[in-house]
Short mmCIF file of C-alpha atoms in Angstrom, two decimals:
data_model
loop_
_atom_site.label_atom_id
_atom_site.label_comp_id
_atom_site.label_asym_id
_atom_site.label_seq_id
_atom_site.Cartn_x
_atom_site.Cartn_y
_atom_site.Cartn_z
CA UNK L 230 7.65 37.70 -99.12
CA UNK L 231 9.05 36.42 -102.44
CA UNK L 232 12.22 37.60 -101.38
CA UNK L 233 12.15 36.19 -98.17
CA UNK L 234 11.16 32.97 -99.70
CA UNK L 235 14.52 32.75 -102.46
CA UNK L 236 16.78 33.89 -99.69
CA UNK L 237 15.06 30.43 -97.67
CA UNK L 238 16.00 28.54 -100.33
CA UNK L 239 19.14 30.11 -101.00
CA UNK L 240 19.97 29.42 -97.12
CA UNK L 241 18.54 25.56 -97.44
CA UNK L 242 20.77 25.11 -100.50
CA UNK L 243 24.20 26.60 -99.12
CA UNK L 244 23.53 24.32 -96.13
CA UNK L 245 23.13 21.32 -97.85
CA UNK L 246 26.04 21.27 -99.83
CA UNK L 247 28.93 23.15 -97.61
CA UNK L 248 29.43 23.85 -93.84
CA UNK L 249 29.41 27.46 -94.11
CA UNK L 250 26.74 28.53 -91.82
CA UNK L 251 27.75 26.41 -89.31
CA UNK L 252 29.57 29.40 -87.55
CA UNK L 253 26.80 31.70 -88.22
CA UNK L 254 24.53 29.48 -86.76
CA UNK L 255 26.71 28.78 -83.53
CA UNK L 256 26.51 32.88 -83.27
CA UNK L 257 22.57 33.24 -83.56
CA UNK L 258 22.17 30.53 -81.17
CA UNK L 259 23.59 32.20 -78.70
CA UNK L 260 21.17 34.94 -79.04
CA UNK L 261 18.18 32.76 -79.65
CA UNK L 262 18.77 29.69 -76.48
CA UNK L 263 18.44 32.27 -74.10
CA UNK L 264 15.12 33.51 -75.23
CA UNK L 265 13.59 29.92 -75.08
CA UNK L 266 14.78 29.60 -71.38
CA UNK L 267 12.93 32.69 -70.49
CA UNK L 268 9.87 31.10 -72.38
CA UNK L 269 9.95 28.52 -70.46
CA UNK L 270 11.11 29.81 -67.26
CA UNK L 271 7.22 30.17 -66.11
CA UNK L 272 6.34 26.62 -66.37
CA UNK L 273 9.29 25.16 -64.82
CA UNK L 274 9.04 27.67 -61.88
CA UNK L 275 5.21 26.71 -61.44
CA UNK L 276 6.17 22.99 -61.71
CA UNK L 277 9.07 23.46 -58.90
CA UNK L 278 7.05 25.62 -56.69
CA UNK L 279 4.36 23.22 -57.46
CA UNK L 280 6.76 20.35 -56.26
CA UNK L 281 7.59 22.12 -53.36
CA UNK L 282 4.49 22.68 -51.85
CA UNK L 283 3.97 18.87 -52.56
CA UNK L 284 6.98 17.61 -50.76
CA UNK L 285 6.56 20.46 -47.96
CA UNK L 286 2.46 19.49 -47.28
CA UNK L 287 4.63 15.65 -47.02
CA UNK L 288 6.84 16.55 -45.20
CA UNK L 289 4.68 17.97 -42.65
CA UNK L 290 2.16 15.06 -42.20
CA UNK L 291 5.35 12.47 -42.19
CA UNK L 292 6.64 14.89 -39.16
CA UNK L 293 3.85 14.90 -37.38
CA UNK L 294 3.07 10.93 -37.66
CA UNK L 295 6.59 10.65 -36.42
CA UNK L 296 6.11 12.98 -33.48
CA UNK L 297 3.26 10.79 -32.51
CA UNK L 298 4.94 8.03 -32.70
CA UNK L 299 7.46 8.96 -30.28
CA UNK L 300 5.04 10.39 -28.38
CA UNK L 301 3.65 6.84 -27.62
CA UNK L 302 6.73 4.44 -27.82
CA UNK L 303 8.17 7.20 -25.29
CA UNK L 304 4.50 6.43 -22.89
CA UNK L 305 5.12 2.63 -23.60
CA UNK L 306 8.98 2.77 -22.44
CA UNK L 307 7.81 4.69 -19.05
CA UNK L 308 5.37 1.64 -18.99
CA UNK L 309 7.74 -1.10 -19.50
CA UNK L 310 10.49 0.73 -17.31
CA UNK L 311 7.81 0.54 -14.46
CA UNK L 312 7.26 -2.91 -15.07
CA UNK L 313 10.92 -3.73 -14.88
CA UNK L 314 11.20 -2.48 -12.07
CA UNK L 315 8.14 -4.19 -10.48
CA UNK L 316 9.53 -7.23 -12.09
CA UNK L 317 12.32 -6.70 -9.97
CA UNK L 318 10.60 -5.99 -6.69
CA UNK L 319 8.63 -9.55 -6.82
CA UNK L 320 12.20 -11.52 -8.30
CA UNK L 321 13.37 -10.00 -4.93
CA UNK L 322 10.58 -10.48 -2.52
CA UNK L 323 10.43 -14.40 -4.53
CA UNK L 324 14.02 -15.10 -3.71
CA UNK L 325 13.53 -13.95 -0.33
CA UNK L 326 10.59 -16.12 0.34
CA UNK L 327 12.92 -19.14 -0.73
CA UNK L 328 15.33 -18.10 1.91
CA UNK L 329 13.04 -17.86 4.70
CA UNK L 330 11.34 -20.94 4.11
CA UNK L 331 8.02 -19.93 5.83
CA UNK L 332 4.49 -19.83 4.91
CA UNK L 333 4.43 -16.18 2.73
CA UNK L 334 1.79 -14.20 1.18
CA UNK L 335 2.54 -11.20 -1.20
CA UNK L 336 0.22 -8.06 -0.68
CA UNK L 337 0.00 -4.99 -2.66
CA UNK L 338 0.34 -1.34 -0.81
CA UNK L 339 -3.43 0.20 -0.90
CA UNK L 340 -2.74 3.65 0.95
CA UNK L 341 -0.69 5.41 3.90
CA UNK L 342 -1.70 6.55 6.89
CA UNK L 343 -0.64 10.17 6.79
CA UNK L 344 -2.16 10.96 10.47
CA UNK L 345 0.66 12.38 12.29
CA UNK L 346 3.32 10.61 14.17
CA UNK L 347 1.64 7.70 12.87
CA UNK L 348 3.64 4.78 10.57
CA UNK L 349 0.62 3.13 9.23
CA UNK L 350 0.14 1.36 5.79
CA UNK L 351 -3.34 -0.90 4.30
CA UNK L 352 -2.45 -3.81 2.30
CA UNK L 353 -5.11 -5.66 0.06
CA UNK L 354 -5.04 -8.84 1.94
CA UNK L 355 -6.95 -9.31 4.82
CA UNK L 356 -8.99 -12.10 7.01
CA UNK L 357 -10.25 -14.03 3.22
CA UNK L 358 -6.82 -15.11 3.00
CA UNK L 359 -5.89 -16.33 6.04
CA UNK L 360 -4.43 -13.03 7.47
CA UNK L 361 -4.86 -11.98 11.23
CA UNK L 362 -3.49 -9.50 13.66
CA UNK L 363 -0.18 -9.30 14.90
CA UNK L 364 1.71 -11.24 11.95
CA UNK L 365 5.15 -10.15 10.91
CA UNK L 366 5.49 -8.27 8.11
CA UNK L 367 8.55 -8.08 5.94
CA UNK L 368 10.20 -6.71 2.69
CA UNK L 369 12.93 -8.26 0.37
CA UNK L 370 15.47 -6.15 2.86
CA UNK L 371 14.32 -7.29 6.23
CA UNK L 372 11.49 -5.90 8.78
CA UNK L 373 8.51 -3.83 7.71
CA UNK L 374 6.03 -4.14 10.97
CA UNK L 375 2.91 -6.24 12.04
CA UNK L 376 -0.45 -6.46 11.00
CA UNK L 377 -2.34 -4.25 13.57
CA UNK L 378 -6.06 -4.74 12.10
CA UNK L 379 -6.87 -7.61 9.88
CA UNK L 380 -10.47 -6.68 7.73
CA UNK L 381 -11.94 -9.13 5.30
CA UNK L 382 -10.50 -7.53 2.53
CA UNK L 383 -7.82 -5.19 3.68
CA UNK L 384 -4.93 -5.04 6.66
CA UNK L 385 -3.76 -2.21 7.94
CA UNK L 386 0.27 -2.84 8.76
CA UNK L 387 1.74 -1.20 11.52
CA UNK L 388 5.56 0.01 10.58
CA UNK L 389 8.32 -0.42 13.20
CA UNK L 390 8.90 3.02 13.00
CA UNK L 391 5.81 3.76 14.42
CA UNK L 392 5.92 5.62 17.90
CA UNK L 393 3.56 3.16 19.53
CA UNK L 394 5.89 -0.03 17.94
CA UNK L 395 8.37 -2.13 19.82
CA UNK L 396 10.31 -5.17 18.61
CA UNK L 397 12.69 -7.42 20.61
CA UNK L 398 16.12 -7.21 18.59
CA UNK L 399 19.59 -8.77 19.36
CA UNK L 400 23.15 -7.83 17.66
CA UNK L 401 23.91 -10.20 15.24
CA UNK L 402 27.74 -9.90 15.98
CA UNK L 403 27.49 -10.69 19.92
CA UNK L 404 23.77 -11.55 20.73
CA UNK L 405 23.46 -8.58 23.16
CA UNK L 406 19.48 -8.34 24.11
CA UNK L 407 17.78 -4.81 23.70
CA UNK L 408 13.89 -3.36 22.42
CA UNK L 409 14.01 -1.24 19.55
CA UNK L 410 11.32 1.62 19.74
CA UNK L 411 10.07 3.25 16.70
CA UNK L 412 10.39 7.16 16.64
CA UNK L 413 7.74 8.42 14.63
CA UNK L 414 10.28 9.05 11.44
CA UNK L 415 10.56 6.36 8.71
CA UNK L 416 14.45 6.51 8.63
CA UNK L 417 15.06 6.12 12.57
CA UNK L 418 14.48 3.37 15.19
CA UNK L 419 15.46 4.20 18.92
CA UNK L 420 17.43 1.91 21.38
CA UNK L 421 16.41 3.18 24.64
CA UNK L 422 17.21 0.47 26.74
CA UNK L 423 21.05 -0.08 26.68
CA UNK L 424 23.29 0.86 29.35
CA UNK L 425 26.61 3.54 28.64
CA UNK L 426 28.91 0.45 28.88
CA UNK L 427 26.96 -2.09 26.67
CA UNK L 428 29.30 -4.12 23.28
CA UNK L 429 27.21 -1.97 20.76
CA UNK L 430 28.78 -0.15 17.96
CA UNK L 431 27.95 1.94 14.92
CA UNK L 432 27.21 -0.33 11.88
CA UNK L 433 26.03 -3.64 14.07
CA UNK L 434 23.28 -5.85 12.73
CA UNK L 435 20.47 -5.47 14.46
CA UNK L 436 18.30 -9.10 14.15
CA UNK L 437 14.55 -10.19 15.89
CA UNK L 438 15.29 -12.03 18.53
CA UNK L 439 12.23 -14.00 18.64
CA UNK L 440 11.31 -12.72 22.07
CA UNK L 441 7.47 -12.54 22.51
CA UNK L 442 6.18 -14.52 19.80
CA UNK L 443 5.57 -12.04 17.28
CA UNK L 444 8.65 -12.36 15.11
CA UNK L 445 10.55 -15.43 14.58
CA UNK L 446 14.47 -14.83 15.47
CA UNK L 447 16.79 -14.53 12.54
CA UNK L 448 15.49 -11.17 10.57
CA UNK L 449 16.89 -8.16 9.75
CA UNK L 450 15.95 -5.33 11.49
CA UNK L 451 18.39 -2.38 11.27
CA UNK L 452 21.90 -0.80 11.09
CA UNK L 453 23.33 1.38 14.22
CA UNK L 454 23.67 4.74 13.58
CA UNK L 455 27.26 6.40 14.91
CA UNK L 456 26.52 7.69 18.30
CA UNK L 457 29.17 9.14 21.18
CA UNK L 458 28.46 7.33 24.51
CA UNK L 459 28.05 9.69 27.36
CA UNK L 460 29.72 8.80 30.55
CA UNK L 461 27.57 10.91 32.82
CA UNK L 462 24.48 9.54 32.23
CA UNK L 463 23.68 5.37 32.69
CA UNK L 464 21.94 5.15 29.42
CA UNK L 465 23.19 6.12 25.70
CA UNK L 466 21.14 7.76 23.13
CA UNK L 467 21.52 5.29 20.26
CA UNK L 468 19.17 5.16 17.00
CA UNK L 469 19.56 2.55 14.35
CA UNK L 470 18.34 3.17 10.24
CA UNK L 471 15.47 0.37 9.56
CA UNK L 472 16.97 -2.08 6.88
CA UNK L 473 13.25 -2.32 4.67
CA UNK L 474 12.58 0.31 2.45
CA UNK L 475 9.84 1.63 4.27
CA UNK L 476 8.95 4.32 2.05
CA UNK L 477 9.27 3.21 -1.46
CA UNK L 478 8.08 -0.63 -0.69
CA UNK L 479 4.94 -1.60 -3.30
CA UNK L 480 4.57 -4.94 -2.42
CA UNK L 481 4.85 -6.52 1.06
CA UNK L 482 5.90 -10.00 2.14
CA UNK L 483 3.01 -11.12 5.15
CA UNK L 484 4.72 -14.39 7.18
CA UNK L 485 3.04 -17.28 9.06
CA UNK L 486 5.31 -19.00 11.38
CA UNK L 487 3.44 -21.93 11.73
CA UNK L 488 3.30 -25.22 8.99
CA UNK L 489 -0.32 -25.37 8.88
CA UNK L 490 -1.66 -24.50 5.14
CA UNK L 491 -3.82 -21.38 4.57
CA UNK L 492 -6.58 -21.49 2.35
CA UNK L 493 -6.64 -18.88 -0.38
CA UNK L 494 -10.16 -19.96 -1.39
CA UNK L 495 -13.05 -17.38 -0.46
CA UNK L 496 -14.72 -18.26 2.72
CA UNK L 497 -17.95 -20.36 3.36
CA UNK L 498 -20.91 -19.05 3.88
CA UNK L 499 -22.85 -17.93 7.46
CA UNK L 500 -25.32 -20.97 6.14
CA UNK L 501 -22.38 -23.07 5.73
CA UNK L 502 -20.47 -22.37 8.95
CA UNK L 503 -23.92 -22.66 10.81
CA UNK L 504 -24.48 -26.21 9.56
CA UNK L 505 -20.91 -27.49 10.29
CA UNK L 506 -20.41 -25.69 13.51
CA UNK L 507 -22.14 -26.17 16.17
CA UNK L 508 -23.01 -23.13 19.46
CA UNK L 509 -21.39 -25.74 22.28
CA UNK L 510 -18.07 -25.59 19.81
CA UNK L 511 -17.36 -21.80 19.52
CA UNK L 512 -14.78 -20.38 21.31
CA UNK L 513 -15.72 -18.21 24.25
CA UNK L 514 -14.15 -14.67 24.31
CA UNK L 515 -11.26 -15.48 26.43
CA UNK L 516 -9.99 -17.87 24.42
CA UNK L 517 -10.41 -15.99 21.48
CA UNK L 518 -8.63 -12.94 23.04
CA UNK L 519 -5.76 -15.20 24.03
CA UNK L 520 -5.29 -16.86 20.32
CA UNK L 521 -4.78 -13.49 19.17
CA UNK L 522 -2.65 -12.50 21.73
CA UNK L 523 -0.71 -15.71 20.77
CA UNK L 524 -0.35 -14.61 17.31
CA UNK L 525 -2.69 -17.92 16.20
CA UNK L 526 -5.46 -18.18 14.00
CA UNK L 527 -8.94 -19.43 15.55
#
């Protein structure tokens, strides 16, 4: 020990005054910095691994936040895309209305009829707002069908397609007079009443004429289909494509002809109408048979 302590000294001295073990100490360090990286090798790896974990376990709850984040601005985008295009349906139907310039009431689709051969929809408008049987029926595109049953709260709208449907039509380009008969399939209308020689051609306009009193003259109706006249027989087998959207409408345009004002207000009471009405005054079932006929209101 004594020796180790005067060679110390001896060492502390030579440094002090002269540069001499600078090389030697450049040498041993070499031997000596790698040993105190392996010392503390351990505790840096724990802290890193440590780190890691920390940053994965992060990582991980950040990812899945995200993920349900998407998950839900991706739900509200399918929500706001349907509401566009709603948006767009009533900006249609709305301009429409202006163009007509007729009493209109907007109804919502409730259900289809899916009895066969039968083109039958339910709208949720019925006799409460002022709706009654045989009123025209329309779509931002031209001709849906007629009210066929009016309920208080509910209509059920028969489609022109439908095989027990007829409308009065004219072509737009020349006025020629014909019936357009639905056929039982929502893309087809049949024209069975127009002779091999008559002005019709593929891609005419097909307009109501206003014949019988159901529709008023000046609506679309539907676009010829090509067809190959037939010079044996005396009529030609000619079909027309309906110009409504008759299976992808939501909302439905329901048209009064006439300029007198419909309530929208719920109706009065049986005490009410009892009190202001009086037995003499009611209309007797004729009459009332022959309003609806007429396409009025009673």
């Amino acid at each position: 020990m004594l020796v180790a302590i005067i060679a110390s000294v001896a060492l502390l001295i030579t440094e002090h005054r002269s540069h001499r073990l600078d090389a030697l100490r450049a040498t041993l360090s070499v031997i000596v910095d790698p040993l105190k990286y392996l010392v503390d090798l351990p505790t840096v790896m724990i802290e890193q691994t440590a780190d890691s974990v920390s940053s994965y376990s992060t990582l991980k709850k950040e990812n899945t936040r995200l993920r349900e984040e998407q998950f839900i601005d991706k739900t509200r985008l399918l929500k706001f895309d349907s509401l566009e295009k709603e948006n767009i349906r009533l900006r249609a139907l709305l301009e429409n209305s202006f163009k007509l310039g007729e009493q209109l009431l907007i109804a919502e689709l409730l259900s289809i009829n899916t009895a066969p051969y039968e083109n039958i929809v339910i709208v949720n408008k019925g006799t409460r707002f002022g709706v009654h049987p045989q009123q025209p029926v329309l779509d931002a595109n031209g001709v849906v069908g007629q009210v066929f049953r009016a309920l208080p709260f509910s209509s059920e709208i028969m489609l022109i397609t439908d095989p027990n449907h007829a409308i009065p039509v004219q072509v737009n380009r020349n006025g020629l007079l014909t019936i357009a008969v639905g056929s039982g399939q929502l893309n087809r209308l049949n024209l069975p009443f127009l002779p091999n020689n008559a002005d019709i051609r593929p891609g005419d306009l097909l307009i109501t004429s206003g014949l019988g009193g159901t529709f008023p003259s000046g609506y679309p109706v539907a676009i010829v289909d090509d067809f190959t006249p037939m010079s044996n027989k005396p009529f030609v087998n000619i079909t027309a494509t309906p110009k409504a959207m008759l299976d992808r409408n939501r909302e439905l345009l329901i048209v009064w002809s006439d300029s007198s004002p419909v309530s929208l207000s719920s109706p009065p009471t049986s005490h009410e109408k009892a009190s202001e009405t009086h037995p003499n005054d009611l209309p007797t079932g004729s009459e009332a048979t022959e309003g609806a006929q007429t396409g009025t209101r009673p």
